[in-house]
Tab-separated table of C-alpha atoms in Angstrom:
chain	number	residue	atom	x	y	z
A	460	MET	CA	84.580	116.430	78.986
A	461	ALA	CA	88.033	117.795	80.512
A	462	THR	CA	86.767	116.057	83.706
A	463	GLU	CA	86.199	112.770	82.196
A	464	ILE	CA	89.763	112.804	81.029
A	465	GLU	CA	91.089	113.981	84.370
A	466	THR	CA	89.302	111.232	86.151
A	467	GLU	CA	90.578	108.647	83.845
A	468	THR	CA	94.057	109.861	84.056
A	469	GLU	CA	93.776	109.967	88.020
A	470	ALA	CA	92.410	106.272	88.014
A	471	ASP	CA	95.152	105.403	85.704
A	472	ARG	CA	97.675	106.941	88.298
A	473	LEU	CA	96.071	105.353	91.111
A	474	ALA	CA	96.284	101.972	89.292
A	475	ALA	CA	99.838	102.380	88.311
A	476	ASN	CA	100.625	103.393	92.053
A	477	LYS	CA	98.867	100.019	93.016
A	478	ASP	CA	101.135	98.217	90.614
A	479	LEU	CA	104.101	99.941	91.711
A	480	VAL	CA	103.775	98.644	95.310
A	481	ARG	CA	102.674	95.119	94.012
A	482	THR	CA	105.945	94.886	91.866
A	483	MET	CA	107.730	96.022	94.784
A	484	MET	CA	106.470	93.539	97.084
A	485	SER	CA	107.151	90.638	94.534
A	486	LEU	CA	110.707	91.627	94.420
A	487	LEU	CA	111.200	92.001	98.294
A	488	VAL	CA	109.731	88.691	99.046
A	489	ASP	CA	112.726	87.181	97.157
A	490	PRO	CA	116.199	87.967	98.310
A	491	ALA	CA	117.473	86.802	94.797
A	492	THR	CA	115.364	89.565	93.352
A	493	SER	CA	115.365	92.270	95.911
A	494	ASP	CA	118.284	94.258	94.600
A	495	GLU	CA	115.971	95.069	91.702
A	496	ALA	CA	113.394	96.897	93.973
A	497	ARG	CA	116.345	99.837	94.386
A	498	GLN	CA	114.969	100.968	91.046
A	499	TYR	CA	111.414	101.523	92.519
A	500	LEU	CA	112.673	103.602	95.872
A	501	THR	CA	113.435	107.190	95.827
A	502	GLU	CA	116.977	108.425	97.007
A	503	SER	CA	115.377	109.519	100.265
A	504	TYR	CA	113.173	106.521	101.065
A	505	LEU	CA	111.887	106.836	104.629
A	506	GLN	CA	110.972	103.688	106.542
A	507	HIS	CA	108.584	104.081	109.608
A	508	ASN	CA	109.016	100.560	110.912
A	509	PRO	CA	111.023	100.962	113.764
A	510	ASN	CA	113.008	97.857	113.314
A	511	ILE	CA	114.244	98.402	109.798
A	512	ALA	CA	116.228	101.659	109.097
A	513	SER	CA	115.401	104.261	106.396
A	514	GLY	CA	116.823	103.717	102.757
A	515	ALA	CA	116.950	101.400	100.059
A	516	ASP	CA	119.953	99.561	101.203
A	517	ALA	CA	118.643	98.763	104.685
A	518	ILE	CA	115.226	97.381	103.330
A	519	ILE	CA	117.305	95.334	100.544
A	520	ALA	CA	119.618	94.098	103.397
A	521	TRP	CA	116.988	93.199	105.572
A	522	THR	CA	115.410	90.882	102.878
A	523	LYS	CA	118.410	88.555	103.170
A	524	THR	CA	118.237	88.084	106.852
A	525	ASP	CA	117.386	84.957	108.752
A	526	GLU	CA	114.438	86.946	110.283
A	527	ALA	CA	113.161	87.791	106.689
A	528	ARG	CA	113.362	84.233	105.806
A	529	ARG	CA	111.287	83.280	109.005
A	530	ALA	CA	108.750	86.152	108.115
A	531	ARG	CA	108.239	85.015	104.527
A	532	GLU	CA	107.876	81.613	105.685
A	533	SER	CA	105.138	82.396	108.288
A	534	MET	CA	103.266	84.532	105.647
A	535	ARG	CA	103.013	81.893	102.858
A	536	PRO	CA	100.843	80.873	101.353
A	537	SER	CA	98.628	83.893	102.169
A	538	PRO	CA	95.087	82.388	102.679
A	539	GLU	CA	93.742	85.176	100.460
A	540	ALA	CA	95.017	87.633	97.769
A	541	PRO	CA	96.351	90.940	99.156
A	542	VAL	CA	94.220	93.851	98.730
A	543	PHE	CA	95.239	97.155	97.391
A	544	VAL	CA	93.615	100.510	98.189
A	545	ALA	CA	94.981	103.935	96.839
A	546	GLU	CA	94.136	107.385	97.224
A	547	GLY	CA	95.963	110.296	96.191
A	548	ASP	CA	99.803	109.574	96.735
A	549	LYS	CA	99.219	106.886	99.128
A	550	VAL	CA	98.537	103.033	98.686
A	551	VAL	CA	97.546	100.631	101.304
A	552	MET	CA	97.876	96.860	101.335
A	553	MET	CA	96.143	94.197	103.283
A	554	LEU	CA	97.560	90.868	103.645
A	555	ALA	CA	95.762	88.162	105.464
A	556	ARG	CA	97.685	85.493	107.330
A	557	ASP	CA	96.788	82.565	109.526
A	558	VAL	CA	98.679	82.683	112.679
A	559	PRO	CA	98.701	80.046	115.755
A	560	ASP	CA	96.289	80.789	118.405
A	561	PRO	CA	98.076	81.502	121.665
A	562	ASP	CA	95.223	79.861	123.479
A	563	ASP	CA	95.499	76.567	121.512
A	564	PRO	CA	98.466	75.932	119.427
A	565	THR	CA	96.615	73.161	117.383
A	566	LYS	CA	94.505	76.046	115.835
A	567	THR	CA	95.049	78.981	113.972
A	568	TYR	CA	93.190	82.093	113.495
A	569	ARG	CA	92.920	84.737	110.782
A	570	SER	CA	94.794	88.023	111.295
A	571	TYR	CA	95.543	91.057	108.906
A	572	TRP	CA	98.576	92.973	108.235
A	573	PHE	CA	98.531	96.398	106.632
A	574	ASP	CA	101.311	98.351	104.916
A	575	MET	CA	101.070	101.819	103.691
A	576	TRP	CA	103.115	103.545	100.951
A	577	ARG	CA	103.851	106.916	99.599
A	578	VAL	CA	104.375	107.415	95.952
A	579	GLU	CA	106.346	110.276	94.668
A	580	ASP	CA	107.366	110.905	90.848
A	581	GLY	CA	106.294	107.020	90.231
A	582	LYS	CA	108.643	105.494	93.035
A	583	LEU	CA	107.998	104.625	96.572
A	584	ALA	CA	109.265	107.328	99.075
A	585	GLU	CA	107.768	106.332	102.312
A	586	HIS	CA	106.380	103.119	104.379
A	587	TRP	CA	104.490	102.576	107.467
A	588	ASP	CA	102.965	99.535	108.934
A	589	ALA	CA	102.123	98.253	112.502
A	590	ALA	CA	105.265	96.746	113.678
A	591	PRO	CA	106.111	97.372	117.306
A	592	LYS	CA	109.594	98.175	118.140
A	593	GLU	CA	111.477	94.880	118.963
A	594	VAL	CA	114.504	94.447	121.339
A	595	SER	CA	116.471	91.552	121.425
A	596	SER	CA	117.036	89.390	124.247
A	597	ASP	CA	120.262	90.999	125.327
A	598	GLY	CA	118.411	94.487	125.257
A	599	ALA	CA	119.967	95.717	121.998
A	600	ASP	CA	117.970	97.183	119.365
A	601	GLU	CA	117.652	94.404	116.829
A	602	ARG	CA	116.963	97.052	113.777
A	603	LEU	CA	115.173	93.758	112.213
A	604	LEU	CA	111.522	92.390	112.345
A	605	ARG	CA	110.872	89.960	114.754
A	606	ASP	CA	110.224	86.132	113.406
A	607	ASP	CA	106.649	86.047	113.401
A	608	SER	CA	105.832	89.674	111.893
A	609	PRO	CA	103.946	89.086	108.448
A	610	ARG	CA	106.590	91.050	106.572
A	611	VAL	CA	108.570	90.364	103.139
């Protein structure tokens, strides 16, 4: 019987972790609500995307940039609902997007973006995605995501 209770508790924790990521992402897609995301981030929030600095201030500030606006526009509407997978203290979110075909700009193809978060004490402590490091046209490190990155 104790195993059933523990399993149920683990399932509840995993569901809560997925809800935490879903809530965080919903706040970050709107610059008007992105400041509210701070309550869901640890003091030592680590960002492994090479284009955004670590810390709550950095991700919240990024949501208010032109780059973030273009990224939001490029990922909406998503052709499919996001998928969330949780295991241990990690949550992975998969987001579908239709992007222009480089061989035929009149067509699009379906691509998927993956984000992974680490949850610590009910808050997001760490984030990873597949964004490559971007360099501005003058050679300076932008510290922001490129226009076509499917980020929020």
